[in-house]
Structure formats: structure tokens, C-alpha cells
mmCIF file of C-alpha atoms in Angstrom:
data_model
loop_
_atom_site.group_PDB
_atom_site.id
_atom_site.type_symbol
_atom_site.label_atom_id
_atom_site.label_comp_id
_atom_site.label_asym_id
_atom_site.label_seq_id
_atom_site.Cartn_x
_atom_site.Cartn_y
_atom_site.Cartn_z
ATOM 1 C CA MET J 1 -82.861 20.006 -2.973
ATOM 2 C CA ILE J 2 -83.022 20.500 -6.510
ATOM 3 C CA ASP J 3 -80.750 17.976 -7.879
ATOM 4 C CA ILE J 4 -78.134 18.844 -10.910
ATOM 5 C CA GLU J 5 -78.861 17.214 -14.141
ATOM 6 C CA PRO J 6 -76.937 14.229 -14.954
ATOM 7 C CA ASP J 7 -73.064 14.807 -15.628
ATOM 8 C CA PHE J 8 -73.284 18.358 -14.800
ATOM 9 C CA ALA J 9 -70.155 17.973 -12.629
ATOM 10 C CA LYS J 10 -68.114 16.128 -15.337
ATOM 11 C CA THR J 11 -69.085 18.760 -17.978
ATOM 12 C CA LYS J 12 -68.428 21.762 -15.798
ATOM 13 C CA VAL J 13 -65.876 21.031 -13.031
ATOM 14 C CA ALA J 14 -62.166 20.706 -13.498
ATOM 15 C CA SER J 15 -59.922 19.814 -10.706
ATOM 16 C CA VAL J 16 -56.137 20.756 -10.442
ATOM 17 C CA VAL J 17 -54.090 18.670 -8.001
ATOM 18 C CA VAL J 18 -50.362 20.178 -7.231
ATOM 19 C CA LEU J 19 -47.672 17.499 -6.889
ATOM 20 C CA PHE J 20 -44.514 17.873 -4.721
ATOM 21 C CA ASN J 21 -42.366 14.725 -4.402
ATOM 22 C CA PRO J 22 -45.990 12.474 -4.163
ATOM 23 C CA SER J 23 -45.746 9.082 -2.760
ATOM 24 C CA GLU J 24 -47.766 6.225 -3.848
ATOM 25 C CA GLY J 25 -50.640 7.776 -1.708
ATOM 26 C CA ALA J 26 -51.236 10.235 -3.995
ATOM 27 C CA VAL J 27 -52.772 7.870 -6.500
ATOM 28 C CA GLU J 28 -55.461 6.546 -4.351
ATOM 29 C CA SER J 29 -56.538 10.288 -3.798
ATOM 30 C CA ILE J 30 -56.951 11.316 -7.114
ATOM 31 C CA LEU J 31 -58.700 8.105 -7.790
ATOM 32 C CA SER J 32 -60.996 9.283 -4.874
ATOM 33 C CA TYR J 33 -62.457 12.078 -6.958
ATOM 34 C CA SER J 34 -61.472 11.269 -10.714
ATOM 35 C CA HIS J 35 -65.189 10.049 -11.319
ATOM 36 C CA GLN J 36 -66.780 13.113 -10.264
ATOM 37 C CA VAL J 37 -65.050 15.940 -12.527
ATOM 38 C CA GLY J 38 -63.973 16.434 -16.014
ATOM 39 C CA ASP J 39 -60.479 16.854 -16.543
ATOM 40 C CA ILE J 40 -57.938 16.636 -13.743
ATOM 41 C CA PHE J 41 -54.718 18.669 -14.225
ATOM 42 C CA VAL J 42 -52.017 17.356 -12.392
ATOM 43 C CA ILE J 43 -49.296 20.305 -11.827
ATOM 44 C CA ASP J 44 -46.100 18.431 -10.836
ATOM 45 C CA ASN J 45 -43.707 20.884 -8.736
ATOM 46 C CA SER J 46 -41.504 17.839 -8.124
ATOM 47 C CA GLU J 47 -37.752 18.591 -9.184
ATOM 48 C CA ASN J 48 -37.064 15.144 -8.788
ATOM 49 C CA VAL J 49 -39.788 13.226 -10.469
ATOM 50 C CA ASN J 50 -40.859 9.901 -9.085
ATOM 51 C CA ILE J 51 -41.575 7.997 -12.353
ATOM 52 C CA ILE J 52 -42.966 5.284 -10.976
ATOM 53 C CA VAL J 53 -45.636 7.485 -9.395
ATOM 54 C CA VAL J 54 -46.334 9.834 -12.198
ATOM 55 C CA ASN J 55 -46.980 6.973 -14.419
ATOM 56 C CA LYS J 56 -49.579 5.378 -12.384
ATOM 57 C CA ILE J 57 -51.103 8.807 -12.134
ATOM 58 C CA ARG J 58 -50.628 9.434 -15.707
ATOM 59 C CA SER J 59 -52.621 6.533 -16.398
ATOM 60 C CA ILE J 60 -55.679 7.504 -14.827
ATOM 61 C CA GLN J 61 -58.098 7.927 -17.788
ATOM 62 C CA ASN J 62 -58.881 12.071 -17.283
ATOM 63 C CA VAL J 63 -55.344 13.225 -15.831
ATOM 64 C CA VAL J 64 -53.550 15.709 -17.821
ATOM 65 C CA TYR J 65 -49.918 15.642 -16.506
ATOM 66 C CA VAL J 66 -47.829 18.783 -16.602
ATOM 67 C CA GLY J 67 -44.288 18.488 -14.949
ATOM 68 C CA LEU J 68 -42.687 21.855 -14.412
ATOM 69 C CA ASP J 69 -39.260 20.003 -13.776
ATOM 70 C CA LYS J 70 -38.672 22.586 -10.530
ATOM 71 C CA ASN J 71 -40.847 24.016 -7.750
ATOM 72 C CA MET J 72 -42.618 26.803 -9.017
ATOM 73 C CA GLY J 73 -44.888 27.094 -5.892
ATOM 74 C CA VAL J 74 -47.966 26.374 -5.367
ATOM 75 C CA ALA J 75 -49.825 29.427 -6.191
ATOM 76 C CA HIS J 76 -47.996 29.340 -9.850
ATOM 77 C CA ALA J 77 -49.528 25.592 -9.946
ATOM 78 C CA LEU J 78 -52.633 26.283 -9.174
ATOM 79 C CA ASN J 79 -52.846 29.363 -11.404
ATOM 80 C CA HIS J 80 -51.443 26.946 -14.165
ATOM 81 C CA GLY J 81 -54.549 24.664 -13.772
ATOM 82 C CA ALA J 82 -57.093 27.336 -13.495
ATOM 83 C CA ARG J 83 -56.141 28.829 -16.807
ATOM 84 C CA MET J 84 -56.371 25.096 -18.367
ATOM 85 C CA ALA J 85 -59.870 25.098 -17.019
ATOM 86 C CA ILE J 86 -60.801 28.221 -18.386
ATOM 87 C CA GLU J 87 -59.404 27.182 -21.870
ATOM 88 C CA GLY J 88 -61.383 24.129 -21.371
ATOM 89 C CA LYS J 89 -64.815 26.318 -20.889
ATOM 90 C CA TYR J 90 -65.149 24.594 -17.288
ATOM 91 C CA GLU J 91 -66.927 26.834 -14.718
ATOM 92 C CA PHE J 92 -65.699 25.513 -11.410
ATOM 93 C CA LEU J 93 -62.499 24.210 -10.355
ATOM 94 C CA LEU J 94 -61.959 21.617 -7.710
ATOM 95 C CA THR J 95 -58.444 22.807 -5.807
ATOM 96 C CA MET J 96 -56.729 19.703 -4.252
ATOM 97 C CA ASP J 97 -53.689 18.759 -2.290
ATOM 98 C CA GLN J 98 -52.106 15.522 -3.166
ATOM 99 C CA ASP J 99 -52.794 14.142 0.040
ATOM 100 C CA THR J 100 -56.413 14.631 0.274
ATOM 101 C CA SER J 101 -59.216 12.493 -0.250
ATOM 102 C CA LEU J 102 -62.927 12.857 -1.188
ATOM 103 C CA PRO J 103 -66.338 10.870 -0.384
ATOM 104 C CA PRO J 104 -67.999 9.786 -3.363
ATOM 105 C CA GLU J 105 -70.688 12.402 -3.907
ATOM 106 C CA TYR J 106 -68.352 15.619 -2.683
ATOM 107 C CA VAL J 107 -68.536 17.542 -6.208
ATOM 108 C CA LYS J 108 -71.953 16.976 -6.820
ATOM 109 C CA GLU J 109 -73.029 18.209 -3.141
ATOM 110 C CA MET J 110 -70.628 21.157 -3.347
ATOM 111 C CA ILE J 111 -72.207 22.311 -6.425
ATOM 112 C CA ASN J 112 -75.590 21.817 -5.318
ATOM 113 C CA ARG J 113 -74.896 23.983 -2.222
ATOM 114 C CA MET J 114 -73.195 26.785 -4.227
ATOM 115 C CA ARG J 115 -76.338 26.914 -7.102
ATOM 116 C CA GLN J 116 -78.985 26.957 -4.257
ATOM 117 C CA GLN J 117 -77.470 30.557 -2.876
ATOM 118 C CA THR J 118 -78.825 33.781 -3.745
ATOM 119 C CA GLU J 119 -75.472 35.764 -3.118
ATOM 120 C CA LEU J 120 -72.525 35.198 -5.298
ATOM 121 C CA VAL J 121 -70.264 32.231 -4.390
ATOM 122 C CA GLY J 122 -66.454 32.085 -4.696
ATOM 123 C CA ILE J 123 -65.783 29.384 -2.882
ATOM 124 C CA ALA J 124 -67.505 26.112 -1.413
ATOM 125 C CA SER J 125 -65.986 23.891 0.500
ATOM 126 C CA ALA J 126 -66.372 21.465 3.335
ATOM 127 C CA LYS J 127 -65.517 21.949 6.991
ATOM 128 C CA HIS J 128 -61.930 21.157 7.497
ATOM 129 C CA PHE J 129 -60.654 18.900 10.099
ATOM 130 C CA GLN J 130 -63.565 17.547 11.581
ATOM 131 C CA LYS J 131 -63.826 13.950 12.452
ATOM 132 C CA LYS J 132 -67.047 13.063 11.158
ATOM 133 C CA ALA J 133 -69.984 14.866 9.022
ATOM 134 C CA SER J 134 -72.558 16.573 10.944
ATOM 135 C CA LYS J 135 -76.094 15.425 11.076
ATOM 136 C CA SER J 136 -77.594 18.740 10.563
ATOM 137 C CA LEU J 137 -76.408 21.058 8.047
ATOM 138 C CA GLN J 138 -74.998 24.341 8.823
ATOM 139 C CA LEU J 139 -73.558 27.106 6.187
ATOM 140 C CA ASN J 140 -71.040 29.130 7.366
ATOM 141 C CA ARG J 141 -69.507 32.100 5.556
ATOM 142 C CA VAL J 142 -65.897 32.592 6.813
ATOM 143 C CA LEU J 143 -63.371 34.532 5.585
ATOM 144 C CA PHE J 144 -60.596 32.096 4.308
ATOM 145 C CA THR J 145 -60.816 28.305 4.095
ATOM 146 C CA MET J 146 -57.726 25.720 3.119
ATOM 147 C CA THR J 147 -57.255 25.193 -0.634
ATOM 148 C CA SER J 148 -57.683 21.375 -0.617
ATOM 149 C CA ALA J 149 -60.924 20.535 -1.716
ATOM 150 C CA ASN J 150 -62.449 23.834 -2.731
ATOM 151 C CA LEU J 151 -64.946 24.327 -5.772
ATOM 152 C CA VAL J 152 -63.710 27.665 -6.935
ATOM 153 C CA ASN J 153 -66.200 29.440 -9.084
ATOM 154 C CA LEU J 154 -63.959 30.500 -12.237
ATOM 155 C CA ARG J 155 -66.059 33.420 -13.075
ATOM 156 C CA ALA J 156 -64.995 34.821 -9.387
ATOM 157 C CA TYR J 157 -61.370 33.954 -10.388
ATOM 158 C CA GLN J 158 -61.276 35.789 -13.481
ATOM 159 C CA CYS J 159 -62.882 38.845 -11.721
ATOM 160 C CA ILE J 160 -60.574 39.277 -8.625
ATOM 161 C CA GLY J 161 -57.657 37.855 -10.252
ATOM 162 C CA PRO J 162 -55.504 34.770 -9.736
ATOM 163 C CA PHE J 163 -53.295 33.318 -6.885
ATOM 164 C CA ARG J 164 -50.743 35.224 -6.038
ATOM 165 C CA ASP J 165 -47.560 33.874 -7.314
ATOM 166 C CA ASP J 166 -45.092 36.023 -5.342
ATOM 167 C CA LEU J 167 -46.293 34.362 -2.037
ATOM 168 C CA PHE J 168 -45.194 31.149 -3.651
ATOM 169 C CA ILE J 169 -46.177 28.772 -0.697
ATOM 170 C CA ASP J 170 -48.267 29.371 2.720
ATOM 171 C CA TYR J 171 -50.996 32.203 3.024
ATOM 172 C CA VAL J 172 -51.971 31.604 -0.663
ATOM 173 C CA ASP J 173 -55.479 30.179 0.163
ATOM 174 C CA CYS J 174 -56.012 32.846 3.039
ATOM 175 C CA GLU J 175 -55.012 35.684 0.655
ATOM 176 C CA PHE J 176 -57.402 34.525 -2.222
ATOM 177 C CA CYS J 177 -60.138 34.136 0.021
ATOM 178 C CA LEU J 178 -59.840 37.397 1.697
ATOM 179 C CA ARG J 179 -59.833 39.099 -1.476
ATOM 180 C CA LEU J 180 -62.826 37.252 -2.659
ATOM 181 C CA ASN J 181 -64.375 38.269 0.407
ATOM 182 C CA LYS J 182 -63.208 42.066 -0.082
ATOM 183 C CA MET J 183 -64.606 41.931 -3.823
ATOM 184 C CA GLY J 184 -68.213 40.527 -2.540
ATOM 185 C CA PHE J 185 -68.265 37.019 -2.941
ATOM 186 C CA ARG J 186 -68.923 34.716 -0.329
ATOM 187 C CA VAL J 187 -66.487 31.748 1.074
ATOM 188 C CA LEU J 188 -68.669 29.225 2.576
ATOM 189 C CA GLU J 189 -67.984 26.298 4.524
ATOM 190 C CA PHE J 190 -70.464 23.087 5.032
ATOM 191 C CA ASN J 191 -70.317 21.175 7.992
ATOM 192 C CA LYS J 192 -72.246 18.210 6.697
ATOM 193 C CA THR J 193 -69.474 16.662 4.416
ATOM 194 C CA SER J 194 -66.249 15.481 5.725
ATOM 195 C CA ILE J 195 -62.781 14.905 3.764
ATOM 196 C CA VAL J 196 -59.783 13.235 4.822
ATOM 197 C CA HIS J 197 -56.452 14.795 4.950
ATOM 198 C CA ASN J 198 -53.370 12.954 5.380
ATOM 199 C CA LEU J 199 -51.327 15.607 7.334
ATOM 200 C CA GLY J 200 -48.507 13.591 8.573
ATOM 201 C CA GLU J 201 -47.798 11.975 11.746
ATOM 202 C CA LEU J 202 -48.401 14.086 15.244
ATOM 203 C CA ILE J 203 -44.901 14.617 17.120
ATOM 204 C CA GLU J 204 -45.246 14.303 20.872
ATOM 205 C CA LYS J 205 -42.521 15.850 23.229
ATOM 206 C CA LYS J 206 -42.860 15.886 27.473
ATOM 207 C CA ILE J 207 -41.467 18.992 28.948
ATOM 208 C CA LEU J 208 -41.461 18.487 32.759
ATOM 209 C CA PHE J 209 -44.960 17.242 33.660
ATOM 210 C CA TYR J 210 -46.519 18.550 30.378
ATOM 211 C CA HIS J 211 -46.754 16.405 27.078
ATOM 212 C CA PHE J 212 -47.463 18.083 23.996
ATOM 213 C CA LYS J 213 -48.807 16.958 20.300
ATOM 214 C CA PHE J 214 -47.703 19.109 17.321
ATOM 215 C CA ARG J 215 -47.237 19.147 13.487
ATOM 216 C CA SER J 216 -43.538 20.240 12.636
ATOM 217 C CA HIS J 217 -42.999 22.333 9.468
ATOM 218 C CA SER J 218 -39.709 22.189 8.065
ATOM 219 C CA PRO J 219 -37.083 25.114 9.002
ATOM 220 C CA PHE J 220 -37.409 26.387 5.321
ATOM 221 C CA ARG J 221 -41.287 26.585 5.296
ATOM 222 C CA LEU J 222 -41.120 28.777 8.232
ATOM 223 C CA TYR J 223 -39.645 31.532 6.224
ATOM 224 C CA TYR J 224 -42.432 31.737 4.223
ATOM 225 C CA ILE J 225 -45.060 31.265 7.127
ATOM 226 C CA PHE J 226 -44.031 34.383 8.627
ATOM 227 C CA ARG J 227 -42.847 36.516 5.653
ATOM 228 C CA ASN J 228 -46.408 35.561 4.064
ATOM 229 C CA GLY J 229 -48.414 36.062 7.324
ATOM 230 C CA LEU J 230 -46.750 39.611 7.824
ATOM 231 C CA LEU J 231 -47.712 40.757 4.695
ATOM 232 C CA VAL J 232 -51.630 39.256 4.183
ATOM 233 C CA SER J 233 -52.258 40.654 8.069
ATOM 234 C CA ALA J 234 -51.084 44.474 7.110
ATOM 235 C CA THR J 235 -52.946 44.199 3.733
ATOM 236 C CA TYR J 236 -56.298 43.080 4.769
ATOM 237 C CA SER J 237 -56.425 44.052 8.697
ATOM 238 C CA LYS J 238 -57.972 47.165 7.850
ATOM 239 C CA ASP J 239 -60.938 45.582 5.872
ATOM 240 C CA PHE J 240 -61.347 42.549 8.152
ATOM 241 C CA PRO J 241 -59.682 43.554 11.618
ATOM 242 C CA LYS J 242 -60.177 40.041 13.062
ATOM 243 C CA ILE J 243 -57.568 38.693 10.675
ATOM 244 C CA ARG J 244 -54.637 40.265 12.545
ATOM 245 C CA LEU J 245 -55.177 38.555 15.803
ATOM 246 C CA VAL J 246 -55.988 35.026 14.003
ATOM 247 C CA ILE J 247 -52.715 35.441 12.218
ATOM 248 C CA PHE J 248 -50.517 36.639 14.873
ATOM 249 C CA SER J 249 -51.934 34.053 17.499
ATOM 250 C CA VAL J 250 -50.826 31.659 14.388
ATOM 251 C CA LEU J 251 -47.297 33.296 14.386
ATOM 252 C CA PHE J 252 -46.752 33.314 18.054
ATOM 253 C CA LYS J 253 -47.423 29.548 18.229
ATOM 254 C CA GLU J 254 -44.880 28.690 15.683
ATOM 255 C CA LEU J 255 -42.338 31.046 17.502
ATOM 256 C CA LEU J 256 -42.941 29.175 20.571
ATOM 257 C CA LYS J 257 -42.819 25.793 18.765
ATOM 258 C CA ALA J 258 -39.454 26.847 17.676
ATOM 259 C CA LEU J 259 -37.991 28.234 20.810
ATOM 260 C CA LEU J 260 -39.417 25.179 23.268
ATOM 261 C CA LEU J 261 -40.302 21.950 21.143
ATOM 262 C CA GLU J 262 -38.525 21.664 17.997
ATOM 263 C CA ASP J 263 -34.597 20.712 17.048
ATOM 264 C CA LYS J 264 -32.576 22.701 14.960
ATOM 265 C CA LYS J 265 -33.578 26.064 17.030
ATOM 266 C CA PHE J 266 -31.114 28.534 15.517
ATOM 267 C CA VAL J 267 -31.788 27.393 11.796
ATOM 268 C CA ARG J 268 -35.534 27.935 12.474
ATOM 269 C CA LEU J 269 -35.042 31.386 14.047
ATOM 270 C CA LYS J 270 -32.694 32.361 11.141
ATOM 271 C CA PHE J 271 -35.494 31.216 8.757
ATOM 272 C CA ILE J 272 -38.005 33.223 10.975
ATOM 273 C CA LEU J 273 -35.799 36.053 10.966
ATOM 274 C CA ASP J 274 -35.204 36.263 7.238
ATOM 275 C CA GLY J 275 -38.961 35.896 6.714
ATOM 276 C CA CYS J 276 -39.735 39.275 8.817
ATOM 277 C CA VAL J 277 -36.852 41.100 7.028
ATOM 278 C CA ASP J 278 -38.060 40.162 3.654
ATOM 279 C CA TYR J 279 -41.387 41.323 4.328
ATOM 280 C CA LEU J 280 -40.058 44.555 5.662
ATOM 281 C CA ASN J 281 -38.284 45.170 2.597
ATOM 282 C CA ARG J 282 -41.480 43.758 0.521
ATOM 283 C CA ARG J 283 -38.851 40.887 -0.785
ATOM 284 C CA LEU J 284 -41.408 38.532 -2.115
ATOM 285 C CA GLY J 285 -41.298 35.247 -4.500
ATOM 286 C CA LYS J 286 -39.158 32.165 -3.770
ATOM 287 C CA TYR J 287 -36.314 32.287 -0.899
ATOM 288 C CA ALA J 288 -33.309 33.961 -2.478
ATOM 289 C CA ASP J 289 -31.014 31.269 -0.840
ATOM 290 C CA SER J 290 -33.249 28.340 -2.155
#
């Protein structure tokens, strides 16, 4: 492997992390990669700002904090950070959730991998949700990957356009990756690097003789999952037929969870129905009743 020159990452890579009502854990997460990048643009979507946590984050030397004072959505926050990185002459943007931590050499390794490719790379990421790093390196071209811990090529970002603000949350990352693929950029995952996501506690429920483990979404999130999932499927299924099956599988599982495993069933079904209706009417952006 041809190693990158000293301080390359710090001069060429910025990071954006999106906050929404963060806990103390967000501070440790940011510290895990603060030494690996230049500026860290912290975009806070919180409506009720936790001053104690925010002050700890702002005390990190290379943090640039931007408080929006209201929830403008994930896409808006990512685009805000991307614009600041472009203005700062950065070439790459590390996109992060507030609950994701990185190993010490993550950024350096991702940049090395990107620079070794002969084709245009739009995004490089670790493989998500593997328990430990693989012993042998495998590079996979994928249709989409999660936002957190991605290295986004800002030239590709400028070429295909920003994250879609009108999606607000959910499927923002999927749509952006599909657009990259459609425009000829590669979206790559490397399985040799593992990352830590703190996605919350698994819920266990017993029905008859069966035990189920699942992560629950709020009823409010189901609106975006169904509306945006249907929209992305309809937009890209012609170019990528597989995506329809992938998305409909997710939506079917969410519907079954809402009917069989979750509480507040009627509330959840109302949000699901609202999402489907707004998809049909092409009503996008933030949920009208929120």
C-alpha cells in the first residue's frame, strides 16, 4: 500500500456530524476521530439544546459548531457541512452520526483505499454491522451504504448535487448513493475495518413460543420510512431493479413489527398511512403536523 503523505487527512478531509438531542456519549464519539481530520463541522438540529454537552463538544479544538435552533433534517445538516468543507478547500468529507466511533487509523485507511482505485469513487466506507474486522481485505461495490463513517468525495458531491433536503430524514443516504451509482461513481465498502455504532437497546418480545428481538422506531419515523422508501424505490427501480425488492422487504418488516410487536399500533398505522398518501401526492419535506 502506498501510504498518504503526513497530515494529508488533516488538510484534505473535513468532517460533518449531525446532532439531535445528543447525550454525553456524543463527546467521546467525536473525540475518537477528531485527531484524524481537519475541521469538524458540528451541525446541531436540536430544538432544546443541551448546553452542558454542547459546551464539551465546542471545547474540542477543531470543532466548528453551528446551532440551527430547530430540526431542519439530516439532509439539510449534511449539506450545510458539505458547503463549509468546500469553502474550506477540503477534498473529502467524513459524514458522521453522533453515536458512531472510529478506530485510530480509519480515515487514513479509507483515503488510501480510495486513492488506489482506477475508477471514480464517490464514497468509501467500512462494512457496517460486522462484529470485528475481517482478516482478509475485501472490497465490495454496493448500491448504497449508511451515512455514518462515509468518506464522501466532494468533487462527486458537486457533480451530482447535494443530499435531498425534501427527504428530511430516512433514505437520504440511500438516495444519494443510488444517484452516485447512476452517474458513474463507485460506492465502496471495505470489510477490513470495523466501526462502532450505538444504535440503542434491542427490544425482546415473546409471542407464543417465539422470541423476537428488534429495534423499534418511533411512530413519527415510520412516516418518513414509508414515504421516502416508496419514493426512492419508484425513482431508481428502473436503473437498479434490485432496489425495489430491498426497500419493499424493509417496509414489509416494519409493517409486520407495527402490527404484531410494537405498542401504539393505531398511531403507527396512521403514520404509515400518512406516509403512503403523501408519497402518492408527492408531498415531501417535513411532516406537516410536526
